[in-house]
PDB file of C-alpha atoms in Angstrom:
ATOM      1  CA  LYS T   1     -28.622 -57.253 -43.328  1.00 61.00           C
ATOM      2  CA  ASN T   2     -30.257 -60.896 -42.804  1.00 76.00           C
ATOM      3  CA  GLU T   3     -28.841 -63.477 -44.968  1.00 88.00           C
ATOM      4  CA  VAL T   4     -31.250 -65.547 -43.470  1.00 94.00           C
ATOM      5  CA  GLU T   5     -34.637 -65.062 -43.284  1.00 95.00           C
ATOM      6  CA  GLN T   6     -37.740 -67.774 -42.086  1.00 96.00           C
ATOM      7  CA  SER T   7     -41.487 -67.352 -41.638  1.00 96.00           C
ATOM      8  CA  PRO T   8     -43.105 -67.336 -39.414  1.00 97.00           C
ATOM      9  CA  GLN T   9     -41.271 -66.360 -36.496  1.00 96.00           C
ATOM     10  CA  ASN T  10     -43.734 -68.340 -34.554  1.00 97.00           C
ATOM     11  CA  LEU T  11     -46.059 -70.898 -34.962  1.00 97.00           C
ATOM     12  CA  THR T  12     -48.938 -72.765 -32.921  1.00 97.00           C
ATOM     13  CA  ALA T  13     -50.650 -76.167 -34.184  1.00 97.00           C
ATOM     14  CA  GLN T  14     -53.075 -78.077 -32.723  1.00 97.00           C
ATOM     15  CA  GLU T  15     -51.598 -82.035 -32.503  1.00 98.00           C
ATOM     16  CA  GLY T  16     -52.114 -84.023 -36.015  1.00 97.00           C
ATOM     17  CA  GLU T  17     -51.873 -80.873 -37.920  1.00 97.00           C
ATOM     18  CA  PHE T  18     -49.087 -80.494 -40.856  1.00 98.00           C
ATOM     19  CA  ILE T  19     -46.473 -78.028 -40.245  1.00 98.00           C
ATOM     20  CA  THR T  20     -44.365 -75.940 -42.877  1.00 98.00           C
ATOM     21  CA  ILE T  21     -41.941 -73.607 -42.087  1.00 98.00           C
ATOM     22  CA  ASN T  22     -39.809 -71.386 -44.267  1.00 98.00           C
ATOM     23  CA  CYS T  23     -36.718 -70.342 -44.948  1.00 97.00           C
ATOM     24  CA  SER T  24     -35.432 -68.197 -47.892  1.00 97.00           C
ATOM     25  CA  TYR T  25     -31.871 -66.592 -48.158  1.00 95.00           C
ATOM     26  CA  SER T  26     -29.603 -64.025 -50.405  1.00 92.00           C
ATOM     27  CA  VAL T  27     -26.859 -65.522 -50.526  1.00 86.00           C
ATOM     28  CA  GLY T  28     -25.154 -68.156 -52.134  1.00 86.00           C
ATOM     29  CA  ILE T  29     -24.642 -71.007 -50.639  1.00 88.00           C
ATOM     30  CA  SER T  30     -23.266 -74.779 -51.099  1.00 87.00           C
ATOM     31  CA  ALA T  31     -25.848 -76.101 -48.480  1.00 92.00           C
ATOM     32  CA  LEU T  32     -28.277 -75.328 -45.989  1.00 94.00           C
ATOM     33  CA  HIS T  33     -28.873 -76.690 -42.724  1.00 95.00           C
ATOM     34  CA  TRP T  34     -32.213 -77.342 -40.654  1.00 97.00           C
ATOM     35  CA  LEU T  35     -31.550 -77.617 -36.755  1.00 97.00           C
ATOM     36  CA  GLN T  36     -33.962 -78.114 -33.548  1.00 97.00           C
ATOM     37  CA  GLN T  37     -33.411 -76.531 -30.339  1.00 96.00           C
ATOM     38  CA  HIS T  38     -35.684 -77.253 -27.433  1.00 91.00           C
ATOM     39  CA  PRO T  39     -36.299 -74.750 -24.625  1.00 86.00           C
ATOM     40  CA  GLY T  40     -33.049 -74.209 -22.772  1.00 80.00           C
ATOM     41  CA  GLY T  41     -31.306 -76.827 -24.698  1.00 80.00           C
ATOM     42  CA  GLY T  42     -28.770 -77.728 -26.851  1.00 90.00           C
ATOM     43  CA  ILE T  43     -29.118 -77.410 -31.062  1.00 95.00           C
ATOM     44  CA  VAL T  44     -29.922 -80.247 -32.689  1.00 93.00           C
ATOM     45  CA  SER T  45     -28.733 -81.022 -36.380  1.00 93.00           C
ATOM     46  CA  LEU T  46     -32.084 -82.343 -38.281  1.00 95.00           C
ATOM     47  CA  PHE T  47     -30.915 -82.377 -42.050  1.00 91.00           C
ATOM     48  CA  MET T  48     -27.859 -81.113 -43.961  1.00 92.00           C
ATOM     49  CA  LEU T  49     -29.253 -81.073 -47.915  1.00 92.00           C
ATOM     50  CA  SER T  50     -27.433 -79.515 -51.277  1.00 91.00           C
ATOM     51  CA  SER T  51     -30.136 -80.452 -53.716  1.00 92.00           C
ATOM     52  CA  GLY T  52     -33.669 -81.843 -53.969  1.00 94.00           C
ATOM     53  CA  LYS T  53     -35.599 -83.707 -50.532  1.00 96.00           C
ATOM     54  CA  LYS T  54     -34.945 -85.634 -47.554  1.00 96.00           C
ATOM     55  CA  LYS T  55     -36.722 -87.519 -45.007  1.00 96.00           C
ATOM     56  CA  HIS T  56     -36.246 -88.677 -41.307  1.00 94.00           C
ATOM     57  CA  GLY T  57     -39.444 -89.980 -40.049  1.00 96.00           C
ATOM     58  CA  ARG T  58     -42.291 -87.409 -39.561  1.00 97.00           C
ATOM     59  CA  LEU T  59     -39.532 -84.880 -41.147  1.00 97.00           C
ATOM     60  CA  ILE T  60     -39.386 -83.621 -44.597  1.00 98.00           C
ATOM     61  CA  ALA T  61     -36.804 -81.018 -45.888  1.00 98.00           C
ATOM     62  CA  THR T  62     -36.784 -79.634 -49.405  1.00 97.00           C
ATOM     63  CA  ILE T  63     -34.578 -77.671 -51.400  1.00 96.00           C
ATOM     64  CA  ASN T  64     -34.746 -75.188 -54.014  1.00 95.00           C
ATOM     65  CA  ILE T  65     -31.509 -73.831 -55.185  1.00 91.00           C
ATOM     66  CA  GLN T  66     -32.684 -71.194 -58.317  1.00 91.00           C
ATOM     67  CA  GLU T  67     -35.383 -69.853 -55.470  1.00 94.00           C
ATOM     68  CA  LYS T  68     -33.117 -69.655 -53.047  1.00 94.00           C
ATOM     69  CA  HIS T  69     -35.486 -71.555 -50.587  1.00 96.00           C
ATOM     70  CA  SER T  70     -35.798 -73.937 -48.337  1.00 97.00           C
ATOM     71  CA  SER T  71     -39.092 -75.352 -46.284  1.00 98.00           C
ATOM     72  CA  LEU T  72     -38.704 -78.033 -43.541  1.00 98.00           C
ATOM     73  CA  HIS T  73     -42.455 -79.654 -43.189  1.00 98.00           C
ATOM     74  CA  ILE T  74     -43.436 -81.899 -39.700  1.00 98.00           C
ATOM     75  CA  THR T  75     -46.258 -84.460 -40.606  1.00 96.00           C
ATOM     76  CA  ALA T  76     -48.740 -85.643 -37.985  1.00 96.00           C
ATOM     77  CA  SER T  77     -47.255 -82.892 -35.442  1.00 97.00           C
ATOM     78  CA  HIS T  78     -47.265 -83.833 -31.628  1.00 97.00           C
ATOM     79  CA  PRO T  79     -46.027 -81.867 -28.912  1.00 96.00           C
ATOM     80  CA  ARG T  80     -42.811 -83.172 -28.607  1.00 95.00           C
ATOM     81  CA  ASP T  81     -42.324 -81.580 -31.679  1.00 97.00           C
ATOM     82  CA  SER T  82     -42.483 -78.191 -29.866  1.00 97.00           C
ATOM     83  CA  ALA T  83     -39.203 -76.519 -30.018  1.00 97.00           C
ATOM     84  CA  VAL T  84     -37.281 -73.510 -32.377  1.00 97.00           C
ATOM     85  CA  TYR T  85     -36.176 -75.044 -35.748  1.00 98.00           C
ATOM     86  CA  ILE T  86     -33.107 -73.012 -37.283  1.00 97.00           C
ATOM     87  CA  CYS T  87     -32.016 -72.714 -40.388  1.00 97.00           C
ATOM     88  CA  ALA T  88     -28.765 -72.072 -41.568  1.00 95.00           C
ATOM     89  CA  VAL T  89     -26.659 -71.792 -44.854  1.00 93.00           C
ATOM     90  CA  ARG T  90     -23.041 -72.755 -45.508  1.00 90.00           C
ATOM     91  CA  GLU T  91     -21.768 -70.157 -48.054  1.00 85.00           C
ATOM     92  CA  ASN T  92     -20.184 -71.045 -51.261  1.00 82.00           C
ATOM     93  CA  THR T  93     -16.522 -71.125 -49.460  1.00 76.00           C
ATOM     94  CA  GLY T  94     -17.801 -73.163 -46.787  1.00 68.00           C
ATOM     95  CA  ASN T  95     -15.677 -71.935 -44.229  1.00 75.00           C
ATOM     96  CA  GLN T  96     -18.946 -70.084 -42.491  1.00 81.00           C
ATOM     97  CA  PHE T  97     -22.297 -70.571 -41.833  1.00 88.00           C
ATOM     98  CA  TYR T  98     -25.319 -67.897 -41.805  1.00 91.00           C
ATOM     99  CA  PHE T  99     -28.165 -68.382 -39.530  1.00 93.00           C
ATOM    100  CA  GLY T 100     -31.679 -67.334 -39.452  1.00 94.00           C
ATOM    101  CA  THR T 101     -33.270 -66.222 -36.096  1.00 94.00           C
ATOM    102  CA  GLY T 102     -35.602 -69.196 -35.892  1.00 95.00           C
ATOM    103  CA  THR T 103     -39.203 -70.585 -35.831  1.00 97.00           C
ATOM    104  CA  SER T 104     -40.458 -71.119 -32.135  1.00 96.00           C
ATOM    105  CA  LEU T 105     -43.436 -73.863 -32.752  1.00 97.00           C
ATOM    106  CA  THR T 106     -45.572 -74.702 -29.884  1.00 97.00           C
ATOM    107  CA  VAL T 107     -47.890 -78.200 -30.888  1.00 97.00           C
ATOM    108  CA  ILE T 108     -50.934 -78.463 -28.470  1.00 97.00           C
ATOM    109  CA  PRO T 109     -52.195 -81.381 -27.516  1.00 95.00           C
TER     110      PRO T 109
ATOM    111  CA  ASP G   1     -23.514 -85.718 -30.430  1.00 55.00           C
ATOM    112  CA  ALA G   2     -20.027 -85.765 -31.726  1.00 65.00           C
ATOM    113  CA  GLY G   3     -18.323 -85.962 -28.491  1.00 88.00           C
ATOM    114  CA  ILE G   4     -18.229 -81.932 -28.158  1.00 95.00           C
ATOM    115  CA  THR G   5     -17.967 -80.761 -24.225  1.00 96.00           C
ATOM    116  CA  GLN G   6     -18.226 -77.134 -22.949  1.00 97.00           C
ATOM    117  CA  SER G   7     -17.614 -76.095 -19.859  1.00 97.00           C
ATOM    118  CA  PRO G   8     -18.159 -74.340 -18.123  1.00 97.00           C
ATOM    119  CA  ARG G   9     -21.585 -74.087 -18.362  1.00 97.00           C
ATOM    120  CA  HIS G  10     -22.736 -71.650 -16.412  1.00 97.00           C
ATOM    121  CA  LYS G  11     -20.392 -68.406 -15.090  1.00 97.00           C
ATOM    122  CA  VAL G  12     -21.564 -65.454 -13.874  1.00 98.00           C
ATOM    123  CA  THR G  13     -18.936 -62.795 -13.496  1.00 97.00           C
ATOM    124  CA  GLU G  14     -18.096 -59.068 -12.971  1.00 97.00           C
ATOM    125  CA  THR G  15     -17.910 -56.277 -15.768  1.00 97.00           C
ATOM    126  CA  GLY G  16     -14.000 -56.219 -16.287  1.00 97.00           C
ATOM    127  CA  THR G  17     -12.949 -59.319 -15.826  1.00 97.00           C
ATOM    128  CA  PRO G  18     -11.300 -61.714 -17.539  1.00 96.00           C
ATOM    129  CA  VAL G  19     -13.210 -65.163 -18.978  1.00 97.00           C
ATOM    130  CA  THR G  20     -12.635 -68.000 -20.963  1.00 98.00           C
ATOM    131  CA  LEU G  21     -14.705 -70.703 -22.106  1.00 98.00           C
ATOM    132  CA  ARG G  22     -13.689 -74.082 -22.820  1.00 98.00           C
ATOM    133  CA  CYS G  23     -14.712 -76.431 -25.928  1.00 98.00           C
ATOM    134  CA  HIS G  24     -13.182 -79.518 -26.365  1.00 98.00           C
ATOM    135  CA  GLN G  25     -13.797 -82.965 -29.096  1.00 97.00           C
ATOM    136  CA  THR G  26     -12.663 -86.057 -28.802  1.00 94.00           C
ATOM    137  CA  GLU G  27     -12.668 -86.734 -32.762  1.00 91.00           C
ATOM    138  CA  ASN G  28     -10.321 -84.744 -34.399  1.00 92.00           C
ATOM    139  CA  HIS G  29     -12.163 -82.366 -36.484  1.00 94.00           C
ATOM    140  CA  ARG G  30     -10.783 -80.086 -38.201  1.00 94.00           C
ATOM    141  CA  TYR G  31     -12.879 -77.369 -38.160  1.00 94.00           C
ATOM    142  CA  MET G  32     -14.626 -75.838 -34.766  1.00 96.00           C
ATOM    143  CA  TYR G  33     -16.285 -72.879 -34.341  1.00 96.00           C
ATOM    144  CA  TRP G  34     -17.375 -70.208 -31.145  1.00 98.00           C
ATOM    145  CA  TYR G  35     -21.282 -68.491 -31.958  1.00 97.00           C
ATOM    146  CA  ARG G  36     -23.478 -66.530 -29.464  1.00 97.00           C
ATOM    147  CA  GLN G  37     -26.791 -66.886 -29.800  1.00 95.00           C
ATOM    148  CA  ASP G  38     -29.136 -63.630 -28.274  1.00 94.00           C
ATOM    149  CA  PRO G  39     -32.894 -62.847 -28.529  1.00 88.00           C
ATOM    150  CA  GLY G  40     -33.854 -61.931 -31.574  1.00 85.00           C
ATOM    151  CA  HIS G  41     -30.731 -62.675 -33.545  1.00 87.00           C
ATOM    152  CA  GLY G  42     -29.548 -65.568 -35.123  1.00 84.00           C
ATOM    153  CA  LEU G  43     -26.436 -67.527 -34.360  1.00 92.00           C
ATOM    154  CA  ARG G  44     -23.346 -65.012 -35.261  1.00 94.00           C
ATOM    155  CA  LEU G  45     -19.968 -66.643 -35.502  1.00 94.00           C
ATOM    156  CA  ILE G  46     -17.328 -64.916 -33.709  1.00 97.00           C
ATOM    157  CA  HIS G  47     -14.264 -67.038 -34.279  1.00 97.00           C
ATOM    158  CA  TYR G  48     -13.511 -69.928 -36.160  1.00 95.00           C
ATOM    159  CA  SER G  49     -10.453 -72.551 -36.287  1.00 96.00           C
ATOM    160  CA  TYR G  50      -9.220 -74.322 -39.259  1.00 94.00           C
ATOM    161  CA  GLY G  51      -6.134 -76.284 -37.754  1.00 94.00           C
ATOM    162  CA  VAL G  52      -4.051 -76.332 -34.890  1.00 95.00           C
ATOM    163  CA  LYS G  53      -3.058 -72.360 -34.613  1.00 94.00           C
ATOM    164  CA  ASP G  54      -5.025 -71.383 -37.286  1.00 96.00           C
ATOM    165  CA  THR G  55      -8.012 -69.315 -36.842  1.00 96.00           C
ATOM    166  CA  ASP G  56      -9.977 -66.271 -38.086  1.00 95.00           C
ATOM    167  CA  LYS G  57     -12.586 -64.140 -37.278  1.00 95.00           C
ATOM    168  CA  GLY G  58     -16.693 -63.998 -37.655  1.00 93.00           C
ATOM    169  CA  GLU G  59     -18.645 -60.995 -37.496  1.00 90.00           C
ATOM    170  CA  VAL G  60     -18.883 -60.265 -33.587  1.00 95.00           C
ATOM    171  CA  SER G  61     -15.180 -60.819 -33.461  1.00 96.00           C
ATOM    172  CA  ASP G  62     -14.501 -57.382 -31.440  1.00 96.00           C
ATOM    173  CA  GLY G  63     -13.277 -57.949 -27.460  1.00 96.00           C
ATOM    174  CA  TYR G  64     -13.439 -61.924 -28.142  1.00 98.00           C
ATOM    175  CA  SER G  65     -10.013 -63.930 -28.548  1.00 97.00           C
ATOM    176  CA  VAL G  66      -9.115 -67.255 -29.468  1.00 98.00           C
ATOM    177  CA  SER G  67      -6.640 -69.977 -28.948  1.00 97.00           C
ATOM    178  CA  ARG G  68      -6.293 -73.291 -30.336  1.00 97.00           C
ATOM    179  CA  SER G  69      -2.741 -75.213 -29.248  1.00 96.00           C
ATOM    180  CA  LYS G  70      -4.444 -78.836 -29.756  1.00 96.00           C
ATOM    181  CA  THR G  71      -6.227 -80.288 -32.378  1.00 96.00           C
ATOM    182  CA  GLU G  72      -9.116 -80.676 -29.354  1.00 96.00           C
ATOM    183  CA  ASP G  73      -9.279 -77.669 -27.382  1.00 97.00           C
ATOM    184  CA  PHE G  74     -10.839 -74.376 -28.903  1.00 98.00           C
ATOM    185  CA  LEU G  75     -10.952 -71.535 -26.029  1.00 98.00           C
ATOM    186  CA  LEU G  76     -13.047 -68.407 -26.221  1.00 98.00           C
ATOM    187  CA  THR G  77     -11.150 -65.330 -23.840  1.00 98.00           C
ATOM    188  CA  LEU G  78     -12.998 -62.194 -23.090  1.00 97.00           C
ATOM    189  CA  GLU G  79     -10.451 -60.163 -22.382  1.00 93.00           C
ATOM    190  CA  SER G  80     -12.694 -57.582 -19.857  1.00 96.00           C
ATOM    191  CA  ALA G  81     -16.446 -58.661 -19.313  1.00 97.00           C
ATOM    192  CA  THR G  82     -19.276 -56.322 -20.239  1.00 97.00           C
ATOM    193  CA  SER G  83     -22.392 -56.644 -20.339  1.00 97.00           C
ATOM    194  CA  SER G  84     -23.164 -56.925 -23.884  1.00 97.00           C
ATOM    195  CA  GLN G  85     -21.492 -60.118 -23.371  1.00 98.00           C
ATOM    196  CA  THR G  86     -23.827 -61.907 -21.940  1.00 98.00           C
ATOM    197  CA  SER G  87     -25.659 -64.102 -24.343  1.00 97.00           C
ATOM    198  CA  VAL G  88     -25.023 -67.832 -24.593  1.00 96.00           C
ATOM    199  CA  TYR G  89     -21.763 -69.173 -26.288  1.00 98.00           C
ATOM    200  CA  PHE G  90     -22.282 -72.411 -28.639  1.00 97.00           C
ATOM    201  CA  CYS G  91     -19.009 -73.875 -29.394  1.00 97.00           C
ATOM    202  CA  ALA G  92     -19.379 -76.285 -32.772  1.00 96.00           C
ATOM    203  CA  ILE G  93     -17.139 -78.641 -35.226  1.00 95.00           C
ATOM    204  CA  ARG G  94     -17.680 -79.487 -38.856  1.00 91.00           C
ATOM    205  CA  ALA G  95     -17.925 -82.968 -40.064  1.00 88.00           C
ATOM    206  CA  GLY G  96     -19.048 -84.946 -43.144  1.00 82.00           C
ATOM    207  CA  GLN G  97     -19.306 -84.822 -46.832  1.00 80.00           C
ATOM    208  CA  LEU G  98     -21.698 -81.749 -46.781  1.00 81.00           C
ATOM    209  CA  TYR G  99     -19.384 -79.991 -43.922  1.00 85.00           C
ATOM    210  CA  GLU G 100     -22.422 -80.283 -41.212  1.00 89.00           C
ATOM    211  CA  GLN G 101     -22.173 -78.294 -37.972  1.00 91.00           C
ATOM    212  CA  TYR G 102     -22.603 -80.204 -33.965  1.00 94.00           C
ATOM    213  CA  PHE G 103     -22.853 -78.403 -31.418  1.00 96.00           C
ATOM    214  CA  GLY G 104     -21.129 -78.542 -28.274  1.00 96.00           C
ATOM    215  CA  PRO G 105     -24.222 -78.051 -25.251  1.00 95.00           C
ATOM    216  CA  GLY G 106     -23.824 -74.409 -24.543  1.00 96.00           C
ATOM    217  CA  THR G 107     -22.051 -72.058 -21.913  1.00 97.00           C
ATOM    218  CA  ARG G 108     -24.810 -69.216 -20.462  1.00 96.00           C
ATOM    219  CA  LEU G 109     -22.424 -66.740 -19.485  1.00 98.00           C
ATOM    220  CA  THR G 110     -23.787 -63.683 -17.429  1.00 98.00           C
ATOM    221  CA  VAL G 111     -21.821 -60.307 -16.877  1.00 97.00           C
ATOM    222  CA  THR G 112     -22.987 -58.556 -13.985  1.00 96.00           C
TER     223      THR G 112
END
């Protein structure tokens, strides 16, 4: 069973393009986490959100709790944004997280 | 980076041998987690700890045990390693108001 589904699985974009990565989940959650993982690298926290929208630089994350859906947007994409983006949800008790399989993004110069 | 280190960073071992991975944190976080990451799967929880000597199983706990004798260290043991346990293992802590997770650098384990 997949509590968290991400789309697309793979994404290739030209530098400068606007990018959207989607995350849908099926369990009751108290928060959603967006993470970034560069090839061969560690996992870095981007956003943690429980409602609405958050922005950090060129990254924007939104969540719709009623629709059980979140999006991660990257404006003016750059080759250094090439990475795997992972969506994770914290289930209601707060003790465990469920993770999507990730979206692999490649930004071409 | 939340002061999380993992050791070793890379290990190759033979089937049937015991292996222990260590996660160390410097900021006194109560909750610590062990995950494995495999192609085609999201991060999957092996075990987690909510305090010294307090641990619980995750979805893929078979073949693994953990121990936490002090706040800063969370050990993951493979009693008898199998090839199916070849993976990248990540440790994480939980912090902040929204219980954000911060990850260690990972340990790449190969069981031959």
